[in-house]
Coordinates of C-alpha atoms in Angstrom, one line a residue:
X175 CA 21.9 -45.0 -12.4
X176 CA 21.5 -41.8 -10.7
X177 CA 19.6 -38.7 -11.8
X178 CA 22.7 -37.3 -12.7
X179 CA 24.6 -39.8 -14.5
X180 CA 21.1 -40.6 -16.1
X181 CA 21.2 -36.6 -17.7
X182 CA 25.4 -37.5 -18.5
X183 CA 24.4 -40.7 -20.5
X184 CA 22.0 -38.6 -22.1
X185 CA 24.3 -35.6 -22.9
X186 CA 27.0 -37.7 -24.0
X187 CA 24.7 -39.7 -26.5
X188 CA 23.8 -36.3 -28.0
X189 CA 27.5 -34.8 -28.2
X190 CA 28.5 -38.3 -29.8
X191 CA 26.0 -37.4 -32.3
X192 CA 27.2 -34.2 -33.2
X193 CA 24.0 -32.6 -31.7
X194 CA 24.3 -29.3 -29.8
X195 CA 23.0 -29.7 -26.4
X196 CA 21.0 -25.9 -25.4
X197 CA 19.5 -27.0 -22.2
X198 CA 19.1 -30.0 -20.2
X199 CA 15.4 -30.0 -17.9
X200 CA 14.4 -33.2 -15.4
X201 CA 10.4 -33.6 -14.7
X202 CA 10.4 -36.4 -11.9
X203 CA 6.6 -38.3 -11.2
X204 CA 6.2 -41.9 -9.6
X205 CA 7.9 -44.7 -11.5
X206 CA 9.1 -42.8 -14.4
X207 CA 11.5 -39.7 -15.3
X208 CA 10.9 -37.4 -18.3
X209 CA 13.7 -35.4 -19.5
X210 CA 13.5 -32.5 -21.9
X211 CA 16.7 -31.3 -24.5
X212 CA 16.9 -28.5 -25.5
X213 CA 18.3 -28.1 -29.2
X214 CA 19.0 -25.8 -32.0
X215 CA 16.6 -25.6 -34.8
X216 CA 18.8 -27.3 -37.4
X217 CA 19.3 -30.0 -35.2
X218 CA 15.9 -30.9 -34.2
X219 CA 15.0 -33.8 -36.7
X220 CA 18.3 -35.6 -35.7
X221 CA 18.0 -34.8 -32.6
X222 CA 14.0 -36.5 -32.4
X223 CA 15.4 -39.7 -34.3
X224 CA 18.3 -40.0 -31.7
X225 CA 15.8 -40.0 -28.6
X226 CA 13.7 -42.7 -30.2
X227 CA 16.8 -44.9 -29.8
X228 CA 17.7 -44.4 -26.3
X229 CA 16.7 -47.0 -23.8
X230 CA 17.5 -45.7 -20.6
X231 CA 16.5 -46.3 -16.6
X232 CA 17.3 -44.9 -14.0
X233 CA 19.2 -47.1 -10.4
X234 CA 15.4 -47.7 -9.3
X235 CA 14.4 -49.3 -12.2
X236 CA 12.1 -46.4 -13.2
X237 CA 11.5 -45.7 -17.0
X238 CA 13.4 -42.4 -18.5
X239 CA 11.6 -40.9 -21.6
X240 CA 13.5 -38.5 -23.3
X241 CA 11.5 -35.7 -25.0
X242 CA 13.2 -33.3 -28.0
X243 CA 12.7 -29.4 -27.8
X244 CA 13.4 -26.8 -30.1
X245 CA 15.8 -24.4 -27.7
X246 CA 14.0 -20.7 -27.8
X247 CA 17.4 -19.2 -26.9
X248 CA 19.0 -16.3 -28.6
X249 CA 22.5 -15.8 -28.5
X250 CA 23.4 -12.2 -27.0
X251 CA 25.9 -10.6 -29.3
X252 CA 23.6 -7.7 -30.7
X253 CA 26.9 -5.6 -32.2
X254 CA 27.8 -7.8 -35.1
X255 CA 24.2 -6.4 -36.3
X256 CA 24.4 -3.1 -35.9
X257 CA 22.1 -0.6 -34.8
X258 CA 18.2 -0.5 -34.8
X259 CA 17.3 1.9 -37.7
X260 CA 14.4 2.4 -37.2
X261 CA 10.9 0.7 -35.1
X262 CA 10.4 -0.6 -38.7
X263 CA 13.1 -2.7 -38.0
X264 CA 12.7 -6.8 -37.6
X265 CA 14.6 -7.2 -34.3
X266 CA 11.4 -4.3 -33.1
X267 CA 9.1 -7.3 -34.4
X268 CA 10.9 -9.9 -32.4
X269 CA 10.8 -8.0 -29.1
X270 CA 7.5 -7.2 -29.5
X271 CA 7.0 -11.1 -30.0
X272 CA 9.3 -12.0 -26.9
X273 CA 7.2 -9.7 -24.7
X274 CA 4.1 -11.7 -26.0
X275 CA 4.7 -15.1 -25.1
X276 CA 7.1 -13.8 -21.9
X277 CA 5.5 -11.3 -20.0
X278 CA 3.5 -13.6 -17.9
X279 CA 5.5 -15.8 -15.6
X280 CA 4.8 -19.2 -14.3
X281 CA 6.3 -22.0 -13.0
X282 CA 6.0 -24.0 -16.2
X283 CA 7.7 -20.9 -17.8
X284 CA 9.8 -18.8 -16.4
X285 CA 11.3 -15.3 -17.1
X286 CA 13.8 -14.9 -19.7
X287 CA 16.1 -13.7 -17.2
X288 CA 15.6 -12.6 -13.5
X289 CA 16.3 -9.1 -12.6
X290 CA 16.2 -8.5 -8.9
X291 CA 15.0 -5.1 -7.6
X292 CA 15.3 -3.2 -4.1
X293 CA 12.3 -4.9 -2.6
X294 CA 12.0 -8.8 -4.1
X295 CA 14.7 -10.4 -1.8
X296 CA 15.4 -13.9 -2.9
X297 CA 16.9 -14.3 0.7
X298 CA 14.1 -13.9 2.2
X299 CA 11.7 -15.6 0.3
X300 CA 13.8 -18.7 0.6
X301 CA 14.4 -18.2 4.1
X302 CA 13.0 -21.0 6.3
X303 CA 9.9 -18.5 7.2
X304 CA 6.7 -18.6 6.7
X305 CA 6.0 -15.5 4.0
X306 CA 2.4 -13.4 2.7
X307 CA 4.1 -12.2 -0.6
X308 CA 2.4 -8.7 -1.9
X309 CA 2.1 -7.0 -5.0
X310 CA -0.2 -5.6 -7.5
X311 CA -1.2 -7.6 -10.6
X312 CA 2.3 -8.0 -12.3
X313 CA 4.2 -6.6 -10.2
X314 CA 6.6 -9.7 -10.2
X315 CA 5.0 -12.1 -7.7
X316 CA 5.5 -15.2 -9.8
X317 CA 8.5 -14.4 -11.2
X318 CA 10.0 -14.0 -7.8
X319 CA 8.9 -17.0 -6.6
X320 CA 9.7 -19.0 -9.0
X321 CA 13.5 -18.0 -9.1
X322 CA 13.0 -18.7 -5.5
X323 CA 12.0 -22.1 -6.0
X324 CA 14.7 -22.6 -8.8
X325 CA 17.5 -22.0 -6.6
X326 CA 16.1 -23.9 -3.5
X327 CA 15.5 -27.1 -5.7
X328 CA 19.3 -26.6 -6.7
X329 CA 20.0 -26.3 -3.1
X330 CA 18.0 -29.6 -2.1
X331 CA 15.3 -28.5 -1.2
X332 CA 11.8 -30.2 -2.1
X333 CA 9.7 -27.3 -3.6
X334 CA 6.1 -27.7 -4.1
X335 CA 4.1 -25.1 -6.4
X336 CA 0.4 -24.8 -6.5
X337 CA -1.4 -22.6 -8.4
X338 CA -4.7 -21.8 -6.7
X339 CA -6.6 -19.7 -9.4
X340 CA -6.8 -23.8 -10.5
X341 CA -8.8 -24.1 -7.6
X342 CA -10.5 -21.2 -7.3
X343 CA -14.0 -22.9 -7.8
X344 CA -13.3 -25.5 -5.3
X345 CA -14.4 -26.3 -1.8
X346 CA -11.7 -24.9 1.0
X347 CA -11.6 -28.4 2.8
X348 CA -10.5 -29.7 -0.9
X349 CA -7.9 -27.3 -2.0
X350 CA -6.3 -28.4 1.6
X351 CA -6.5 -32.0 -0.1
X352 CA -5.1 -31.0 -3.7
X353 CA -2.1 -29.2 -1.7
X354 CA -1.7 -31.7 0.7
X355 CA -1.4 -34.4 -2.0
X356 CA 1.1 -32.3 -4.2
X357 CA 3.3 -32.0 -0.4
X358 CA 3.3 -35.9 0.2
X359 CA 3.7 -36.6 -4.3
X360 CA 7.1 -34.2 -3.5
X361 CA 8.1 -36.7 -0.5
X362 CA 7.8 -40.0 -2.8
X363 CA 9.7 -38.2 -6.0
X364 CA 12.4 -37.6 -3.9
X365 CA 12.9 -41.3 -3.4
X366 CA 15.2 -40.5 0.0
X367 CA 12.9 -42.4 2.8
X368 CA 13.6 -46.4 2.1
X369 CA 10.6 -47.6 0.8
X370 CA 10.0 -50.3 2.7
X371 CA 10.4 -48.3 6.5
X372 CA 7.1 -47.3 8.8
X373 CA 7.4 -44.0 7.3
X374 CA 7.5 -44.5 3.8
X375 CA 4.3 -46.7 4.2
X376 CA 2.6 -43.9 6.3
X377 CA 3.1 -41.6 3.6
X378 CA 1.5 -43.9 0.8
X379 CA -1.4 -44.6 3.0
X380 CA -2.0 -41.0 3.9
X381 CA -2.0 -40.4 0.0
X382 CA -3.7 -42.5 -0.8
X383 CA -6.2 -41.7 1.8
X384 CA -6.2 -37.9 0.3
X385 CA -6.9 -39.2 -2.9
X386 CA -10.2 -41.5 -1.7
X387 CA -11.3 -38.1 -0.2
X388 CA -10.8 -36.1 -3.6
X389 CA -12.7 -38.8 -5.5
X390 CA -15.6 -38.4 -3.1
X391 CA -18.4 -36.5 -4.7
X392 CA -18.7 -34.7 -1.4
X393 CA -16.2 -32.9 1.1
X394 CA -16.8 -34.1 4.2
X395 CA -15.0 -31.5 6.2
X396 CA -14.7 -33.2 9.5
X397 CA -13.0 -35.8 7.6
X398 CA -10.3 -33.2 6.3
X399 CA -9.9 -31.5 10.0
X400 CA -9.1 -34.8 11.6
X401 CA -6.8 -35.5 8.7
X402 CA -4.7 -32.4 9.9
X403 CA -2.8 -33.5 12.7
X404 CA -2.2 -37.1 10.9
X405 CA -0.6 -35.0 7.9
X406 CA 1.5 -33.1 10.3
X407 CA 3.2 -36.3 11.7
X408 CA 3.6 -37.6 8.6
X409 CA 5.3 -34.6 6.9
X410 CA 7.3 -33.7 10.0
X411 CA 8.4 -37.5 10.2
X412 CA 8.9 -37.9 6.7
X413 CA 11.2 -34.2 6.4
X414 CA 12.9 -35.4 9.0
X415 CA 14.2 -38.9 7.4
X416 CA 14.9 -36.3 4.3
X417 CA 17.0 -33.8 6.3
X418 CA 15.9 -31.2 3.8
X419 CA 13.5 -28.6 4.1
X420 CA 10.0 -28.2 2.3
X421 CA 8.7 -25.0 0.6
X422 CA 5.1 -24.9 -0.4
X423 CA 4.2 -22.3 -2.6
X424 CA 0.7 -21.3 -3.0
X425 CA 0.6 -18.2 -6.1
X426 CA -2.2 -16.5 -7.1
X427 CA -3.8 -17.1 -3.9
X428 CA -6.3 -13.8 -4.0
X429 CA -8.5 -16.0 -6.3
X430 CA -10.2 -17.6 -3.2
X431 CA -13.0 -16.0 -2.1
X432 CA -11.8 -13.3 1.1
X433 CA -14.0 -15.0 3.7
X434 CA -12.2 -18.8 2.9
X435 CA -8.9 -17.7 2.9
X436 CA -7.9 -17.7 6.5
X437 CA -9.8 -21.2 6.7
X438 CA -7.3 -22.4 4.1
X439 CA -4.4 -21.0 5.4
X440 CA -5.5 -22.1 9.1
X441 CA -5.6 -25.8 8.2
X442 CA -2.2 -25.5 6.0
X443 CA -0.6 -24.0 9.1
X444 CA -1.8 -27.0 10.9
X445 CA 0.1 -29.3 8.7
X446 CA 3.3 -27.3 8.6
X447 CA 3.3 -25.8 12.2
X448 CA 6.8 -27.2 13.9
X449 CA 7.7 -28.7 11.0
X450 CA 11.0 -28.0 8.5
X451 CA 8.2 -26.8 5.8
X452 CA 7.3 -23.4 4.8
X453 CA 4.5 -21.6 3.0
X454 CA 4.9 -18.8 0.4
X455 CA 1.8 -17.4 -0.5
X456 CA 1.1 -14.5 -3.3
X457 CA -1.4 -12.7 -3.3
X458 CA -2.7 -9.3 -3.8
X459 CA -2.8 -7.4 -0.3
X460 CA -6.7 -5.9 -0.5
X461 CA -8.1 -9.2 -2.1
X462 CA -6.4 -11.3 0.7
X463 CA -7.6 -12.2 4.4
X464 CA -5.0 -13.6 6.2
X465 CA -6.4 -13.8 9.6
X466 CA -9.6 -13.2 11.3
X467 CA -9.3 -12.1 15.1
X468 CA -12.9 -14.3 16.4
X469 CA -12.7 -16.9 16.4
X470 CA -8.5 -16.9 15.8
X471 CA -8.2 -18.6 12.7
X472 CA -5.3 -17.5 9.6
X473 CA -1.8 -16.9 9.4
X474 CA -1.1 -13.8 12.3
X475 CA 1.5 -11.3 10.6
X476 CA 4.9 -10.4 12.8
X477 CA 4.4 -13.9 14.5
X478 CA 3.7 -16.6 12.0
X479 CA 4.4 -15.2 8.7
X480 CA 6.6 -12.2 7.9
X481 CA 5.4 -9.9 5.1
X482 CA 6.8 -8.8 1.8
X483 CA 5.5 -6.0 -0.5
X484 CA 6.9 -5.9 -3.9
X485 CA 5.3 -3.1 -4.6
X486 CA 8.1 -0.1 -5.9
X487 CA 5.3 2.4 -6.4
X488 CA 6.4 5.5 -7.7
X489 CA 7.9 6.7 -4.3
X490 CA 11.2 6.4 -5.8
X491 CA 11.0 7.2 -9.9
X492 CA 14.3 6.9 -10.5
X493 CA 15.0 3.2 -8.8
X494 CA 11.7 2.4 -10.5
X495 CA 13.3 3.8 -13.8
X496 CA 16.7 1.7 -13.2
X497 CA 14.9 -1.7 -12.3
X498 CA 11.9 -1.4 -15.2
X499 CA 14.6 -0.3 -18.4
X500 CA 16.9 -3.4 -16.6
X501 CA 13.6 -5.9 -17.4
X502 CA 12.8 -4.4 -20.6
X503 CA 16.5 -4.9 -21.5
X504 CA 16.9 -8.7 -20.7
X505 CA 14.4 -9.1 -23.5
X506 CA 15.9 -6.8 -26.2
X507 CA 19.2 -8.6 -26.1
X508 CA 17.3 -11.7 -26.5
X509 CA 16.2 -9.5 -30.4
X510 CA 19.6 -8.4 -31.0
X511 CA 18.6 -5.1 -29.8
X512 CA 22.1 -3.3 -27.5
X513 CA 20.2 -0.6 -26.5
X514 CA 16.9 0.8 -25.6
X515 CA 17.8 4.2 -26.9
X516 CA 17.6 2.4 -30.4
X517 CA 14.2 2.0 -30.1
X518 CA 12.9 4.6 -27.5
X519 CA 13.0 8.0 -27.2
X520 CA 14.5 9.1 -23.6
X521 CA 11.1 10.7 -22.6
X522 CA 9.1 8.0 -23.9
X523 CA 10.4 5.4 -21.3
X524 CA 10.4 8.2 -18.8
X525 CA 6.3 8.5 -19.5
X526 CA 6.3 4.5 -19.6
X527 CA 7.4 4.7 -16.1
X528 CA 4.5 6.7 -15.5
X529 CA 2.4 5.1 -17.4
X530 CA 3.0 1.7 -15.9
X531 CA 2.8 2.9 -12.3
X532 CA 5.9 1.3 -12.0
X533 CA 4.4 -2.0 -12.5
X534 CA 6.7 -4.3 -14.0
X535 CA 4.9 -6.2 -16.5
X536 CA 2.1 -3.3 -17.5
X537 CA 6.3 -1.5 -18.5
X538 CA 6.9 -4.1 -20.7
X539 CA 3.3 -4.8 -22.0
X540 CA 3.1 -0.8 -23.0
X541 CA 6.2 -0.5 -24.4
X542 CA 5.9 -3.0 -26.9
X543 CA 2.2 -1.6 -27.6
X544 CA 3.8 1.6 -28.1
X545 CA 6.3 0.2 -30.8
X546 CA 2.9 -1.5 -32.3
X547 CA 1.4 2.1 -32.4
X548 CA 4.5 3.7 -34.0
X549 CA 5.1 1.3 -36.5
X550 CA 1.8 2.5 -38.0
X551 CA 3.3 5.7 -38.9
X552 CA 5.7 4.7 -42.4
X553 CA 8.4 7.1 -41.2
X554 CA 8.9 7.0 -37.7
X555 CA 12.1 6.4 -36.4
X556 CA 11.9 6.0 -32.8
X557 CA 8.9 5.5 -30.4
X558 CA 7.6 9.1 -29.1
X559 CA 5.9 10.4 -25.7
X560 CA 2.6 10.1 -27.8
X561 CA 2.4 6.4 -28.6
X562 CA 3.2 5.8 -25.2
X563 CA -0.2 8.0 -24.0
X564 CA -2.0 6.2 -27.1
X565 CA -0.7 2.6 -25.7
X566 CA -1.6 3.8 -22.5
X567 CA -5.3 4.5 -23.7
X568 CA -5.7 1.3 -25.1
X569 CA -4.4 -0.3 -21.9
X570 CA -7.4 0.8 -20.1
X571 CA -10.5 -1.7 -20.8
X572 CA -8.1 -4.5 -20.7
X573 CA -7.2 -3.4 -17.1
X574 CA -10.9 -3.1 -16.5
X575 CA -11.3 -6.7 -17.7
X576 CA -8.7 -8.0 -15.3
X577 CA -10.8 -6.0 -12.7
X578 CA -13.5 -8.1 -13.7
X579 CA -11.3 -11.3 -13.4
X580 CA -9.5 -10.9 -9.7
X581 CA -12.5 -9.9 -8.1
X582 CA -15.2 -12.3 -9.8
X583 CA -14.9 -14.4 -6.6
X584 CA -15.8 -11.8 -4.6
X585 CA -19.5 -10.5 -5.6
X586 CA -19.9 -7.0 -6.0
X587 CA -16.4 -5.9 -5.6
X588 CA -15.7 -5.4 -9.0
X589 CA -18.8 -2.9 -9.5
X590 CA -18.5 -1.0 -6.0
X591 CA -14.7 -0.4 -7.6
X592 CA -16.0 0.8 -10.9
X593 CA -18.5 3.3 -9.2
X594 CA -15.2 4.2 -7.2
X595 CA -12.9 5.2 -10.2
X596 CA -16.0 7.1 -11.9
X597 CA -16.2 8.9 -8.7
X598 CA -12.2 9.5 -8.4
X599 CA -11.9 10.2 -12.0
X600 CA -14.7 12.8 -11.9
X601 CA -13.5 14.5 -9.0
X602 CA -10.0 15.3 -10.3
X603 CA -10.6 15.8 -14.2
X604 CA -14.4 17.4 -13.5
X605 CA -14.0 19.1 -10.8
X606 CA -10.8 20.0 -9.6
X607 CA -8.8 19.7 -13.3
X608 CA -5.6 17.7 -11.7
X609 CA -4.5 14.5 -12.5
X610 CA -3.2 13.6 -8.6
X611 CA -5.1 14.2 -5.0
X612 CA -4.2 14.1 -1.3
X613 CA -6.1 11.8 1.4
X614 CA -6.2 12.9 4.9
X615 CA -4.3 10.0 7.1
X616 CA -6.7 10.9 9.3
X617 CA -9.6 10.6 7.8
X618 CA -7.8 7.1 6.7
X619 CA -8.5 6.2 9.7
X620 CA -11.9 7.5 10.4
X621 CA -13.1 5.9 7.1
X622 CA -11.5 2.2 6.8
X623 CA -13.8 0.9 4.1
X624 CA -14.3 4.2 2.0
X625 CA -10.3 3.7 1.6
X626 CA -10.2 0.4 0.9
X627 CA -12.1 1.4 -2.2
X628 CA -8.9 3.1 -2.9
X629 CA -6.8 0.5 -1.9
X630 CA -8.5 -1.6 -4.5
X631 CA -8.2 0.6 -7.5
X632 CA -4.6 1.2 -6.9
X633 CA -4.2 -3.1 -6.8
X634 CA -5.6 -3.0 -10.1
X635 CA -3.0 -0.5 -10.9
X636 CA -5.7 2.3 -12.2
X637 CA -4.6 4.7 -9.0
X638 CA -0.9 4.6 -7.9
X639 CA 0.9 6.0 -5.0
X640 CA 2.9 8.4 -5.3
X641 CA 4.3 9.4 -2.0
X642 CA 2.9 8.0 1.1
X643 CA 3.7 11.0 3.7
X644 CA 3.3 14.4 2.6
X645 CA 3.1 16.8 5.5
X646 CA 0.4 19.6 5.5
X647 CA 2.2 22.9 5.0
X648 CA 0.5 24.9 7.8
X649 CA -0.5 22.6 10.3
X650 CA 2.2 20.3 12.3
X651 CA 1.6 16.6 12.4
X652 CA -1.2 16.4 9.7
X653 CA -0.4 14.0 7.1
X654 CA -1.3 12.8 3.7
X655 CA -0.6 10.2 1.1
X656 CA -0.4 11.3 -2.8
X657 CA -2.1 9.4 -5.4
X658 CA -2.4 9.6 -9.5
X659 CA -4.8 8.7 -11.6
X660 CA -3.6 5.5 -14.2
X661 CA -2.2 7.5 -17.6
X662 CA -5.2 5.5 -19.2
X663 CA -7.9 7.5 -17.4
X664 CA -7.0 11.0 -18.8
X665 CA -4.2 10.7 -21.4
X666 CA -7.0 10.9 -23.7
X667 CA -8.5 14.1 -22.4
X668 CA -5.1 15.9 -22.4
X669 CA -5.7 17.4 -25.7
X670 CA -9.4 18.9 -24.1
X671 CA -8.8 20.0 -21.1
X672 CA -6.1 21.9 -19.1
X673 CA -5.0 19.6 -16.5
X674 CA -2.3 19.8 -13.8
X675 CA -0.4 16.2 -14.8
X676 CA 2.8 14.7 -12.5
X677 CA 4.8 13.9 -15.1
X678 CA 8.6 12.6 -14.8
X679 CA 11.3 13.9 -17.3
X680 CA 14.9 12.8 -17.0
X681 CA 14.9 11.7 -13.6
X682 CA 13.0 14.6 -12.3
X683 CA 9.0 14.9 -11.3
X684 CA 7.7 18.0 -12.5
X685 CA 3.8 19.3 -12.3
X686 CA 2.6 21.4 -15.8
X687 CA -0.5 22.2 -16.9
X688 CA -1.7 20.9 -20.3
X689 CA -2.6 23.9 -23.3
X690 CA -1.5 26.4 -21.4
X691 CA 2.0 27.5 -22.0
X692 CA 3.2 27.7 -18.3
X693 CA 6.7 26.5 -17.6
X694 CA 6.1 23.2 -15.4
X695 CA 7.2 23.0 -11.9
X696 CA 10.4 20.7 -12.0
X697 CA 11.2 19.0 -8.5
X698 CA 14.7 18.9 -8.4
X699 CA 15.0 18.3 -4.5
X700 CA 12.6 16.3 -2.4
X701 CA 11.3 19.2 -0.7
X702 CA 10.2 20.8 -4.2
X703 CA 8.6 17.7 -4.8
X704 CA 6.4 17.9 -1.5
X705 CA 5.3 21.1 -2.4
X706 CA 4.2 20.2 -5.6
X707 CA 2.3 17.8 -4.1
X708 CA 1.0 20.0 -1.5
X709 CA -0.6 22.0 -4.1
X710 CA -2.7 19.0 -4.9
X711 CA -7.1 19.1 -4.2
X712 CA -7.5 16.8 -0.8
X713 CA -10.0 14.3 -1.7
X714 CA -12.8 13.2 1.2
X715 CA -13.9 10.3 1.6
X716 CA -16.7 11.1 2.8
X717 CA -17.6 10.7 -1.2
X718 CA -16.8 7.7 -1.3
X719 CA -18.9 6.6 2.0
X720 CA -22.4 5.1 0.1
X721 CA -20.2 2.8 -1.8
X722 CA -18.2 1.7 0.5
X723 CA -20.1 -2.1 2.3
X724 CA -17.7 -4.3 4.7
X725 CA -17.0 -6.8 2.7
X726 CA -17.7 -9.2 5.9

């Protein structure tokens, strides 16, 4: 029986039952199929004693095992509730709780729904390319990757994910192996190449030669280079008997020490190079070494791999706005909750958006902590601007933890990047009382590792962009890009000190300054907004120089 009449049988068993059918799920491994149901709640006992009677195979002869779920689905038809009265209101509860267990994507579990942006092309990261995907901690990495490999399985494709943080304590010769072994495992489930032909056998005895060398209590890495070009005959033969392509995708790949990366990614070209498989690799832009120039070694950019940056900044407020209300939305259908303005004030998720940095998952992780923080008040009706900068607040060690935890595999990084942000943060809310600062491109260039210090503070979303070219005003040609502080660095010195804050009000960026009284400065045209930014303190980084090491 095939894998499709094999999900029929199954299906039909369950409608002859009387048991609603939510979902349907296949997980393939070597001699055996496991297939998940998906079923309402009521249904689940039935549902479990129906399974246990099902004796099924498939046409190979392999066993099927059929496994009863309870279906986490929520129908969409939030009108025959009515409105949200209040954040006091159960459905606020439930979104809060869908956030929760959602906001972190995987392959295991994906999003709720997919909303595609500007940037995150699904054409191209299904294209048969080579890809170095980039984006700040939650900026949708996974989730576009994932959707990615969703549709190219329903396409044919063989799909392979790996998740390296797995492997982050492992040697580089050996996370080769483990990927390697989860390539040629997707060749065998596919159960296309006969299995008694010359390349069927050649792909069991490479695997099982990758497996001898991951039992090994030692990597012996000659063992794994000359293994290289013996993989990349096998793959290249075996894809070729399957007549479908091969995406390998490698997330979270930033958890590798810098200096092993393009060592990793050198050997995995290898295998791959001329060969109908492709590599998608996430990763987080200033933790990641692609390539290394002497001796060549890595994936070149422009020529091997093609880049992607998923990164929306806050360059563009408003298509930020759009795309990060569109994600917040998917899940408050899924509470019975028809529209955000139920729940939100409109200048609350306009400070989310600043708030977030545009980030998608730090939007939907601070929106539901700012329901959290006005449910505490017994009479509140709607979340307000100030639970947003008090969720914003309590954002801030967590993303310092997280600091911790992407750069623990790179000693030091973490505390030259905390030195940075005391330095940053003292600058603008000490010194020079604004919440935003200007860095000579020049001096960009001059100073490569005092502004990688940057760079890293804004991948860990505690500095954002906020416009990448502002001309100087007075002198032609001279350059700057814009950056903010994270809302969690000062929103709690807004009430003792009169800062200049970028803050975004329907639509619109506008500069004020706190306690003061002054009408802000509302950008209504892009020009206005340049010479707010203008009006910004330059910062040097020159100040930044004694922490700054090359990181080698």
């Amino acid at each position: 029986m095939s894998a499709e009449g094999t999900l029929l049988r199954i299906e039909k068993a369950f409608a002859a039952d009387g048991i609603g059918v939510v979902g349907v799920e296949e997980r393939q491994f070597p001699q055996e199929t496991h297939v998940l149901v998906f079923v309402t709640p009521e249904d689940h006992t039935r549902a479990l004693v129906l399974a246990g009677t099902l004796d099924i195979e498939t046409e190979d002869g392999d066993d099927v095992y059929v496994i009863v779920r309870k279906s986490a689905q929520v129908a969409e038809d939030a009108q025959s509730l009515g409105r949200v009265k209040s954040v006091h209101d159960e459905r606020c509860d439930q979104l809060v709780k869908l956030v929760s267990a959602h906001n972190r994507v995987s392959d295991a579990q994906p999003s709720l729904a997919y909303v595609p942006d500007a940037r995150a092309s699904i054409a191209a990261v299904s294209a048969a390319r080579h890809n170095l995907i980039f984006g700040r901690r939650g900026a949708g990495k996974t989730a576009l990757m994932v959707e990615a490999k969703r549709q190219l399985e329903r396409s044919g494709a063989l799909a392979v994910w790996v998740n390296i943080q797995t492997y982050r304590h492992e040697d580089p010769y050996r996370i080769v192996l483990y990927v390697l072994n989860e390539m040629l495992r997707s060749i065998q489930i596919s159960r296309v190449i006969p299995p008694s032909s010359q390349v069927a056998l050649r792909v069991i005895k490479l695997a099982n030669d990758v497996q001898y060398l991951l039992d090994a209590t030692t990597t012996d890495a000659t063992a794994v280079r000359v293994l290289v070009p013996r993989a990349h005959q096998v793959v290249r033969d075996a894809l070729d008997v399957v007549a479908e392509p091969m995406f390998v995708f490698l997330d979270d790949f930033y958890y590798l020490e810098r200096k092993q990366q393009p060592l990793v990614l050198d050997l995995l070209h290898g295998i791959v190079r001329d060969v109908n498989a492709w590599l998608k690799i996430a990763s987080i832009r200033h933790l990641t070494r692609w390539w290394q120039a002497s001796p060549p070694m890595g994936l070149q950019s422009g020529q091997d791999a093609e880049l992607i940056d998923l990164d929306i900044t806050l360059q563009d407020p408003s298509l930020a706005k759009k795309f990060l209300e569109g994600v917040l939305f998917e899940f408050a259908k899924r509470a019975h909750i028809s529209s955000l303005s139920q729940v939100f004030r409109s200048e609350a998720l306009d400070r989310l958006v600043i708030a977030s940095g545009a980030v998608p998952r730090d939007f939907l992780v601070l929106a539901t902590s700012a329901i959290s923080r006005a449910r505490r008040r017994e009479k509140a009706l709607l979340v307000g601007v100030q639970d947003v900068n008090q969720a914003a607040g309590d954002a801030g060690a967590a993303k310092k933890q997280e600091l911790e935890e992407d750069m623990a595999s790179n000693v030091g990084s973490a505390e030259r990047t905390m030195t940075t942000l005391g330095k940053v943060r003292s600058f603008c809310l000490e010194e020079k009382g604004f919440t935003y600062f200007l860095v000579d491109l020049r001096e960009r260039e001059e100073r490569a590792s005092a502004y990688t210090l940057l760079t890293d503070l804004m991948d860990v979303r505690l500095l954002h962009l906020v416009d990448a070219s502002v001309s100087d005003a007075h002198e032609a040609g001279r350059k700057y890009e814009a950056y903010m502080l994270d809302l969690s660095e000062y929103s709690g010195s807004r009430l003792k000190h009169r800062l200049t804050v970028l803050d975004f009000v329907d639509g619109k960026f506008q500069s004020k300054q706190t306690r003061t009284g002054t009408k802000p400065r509302i950008a209504r045209t892009s020009r206005e907004f340049t010479a707010i930014l203008r009006g910004a303190p330059a910062l040097s980084l020159a100040m930044l120089a004694e922490t700054a090491t090359e990181d080698g």
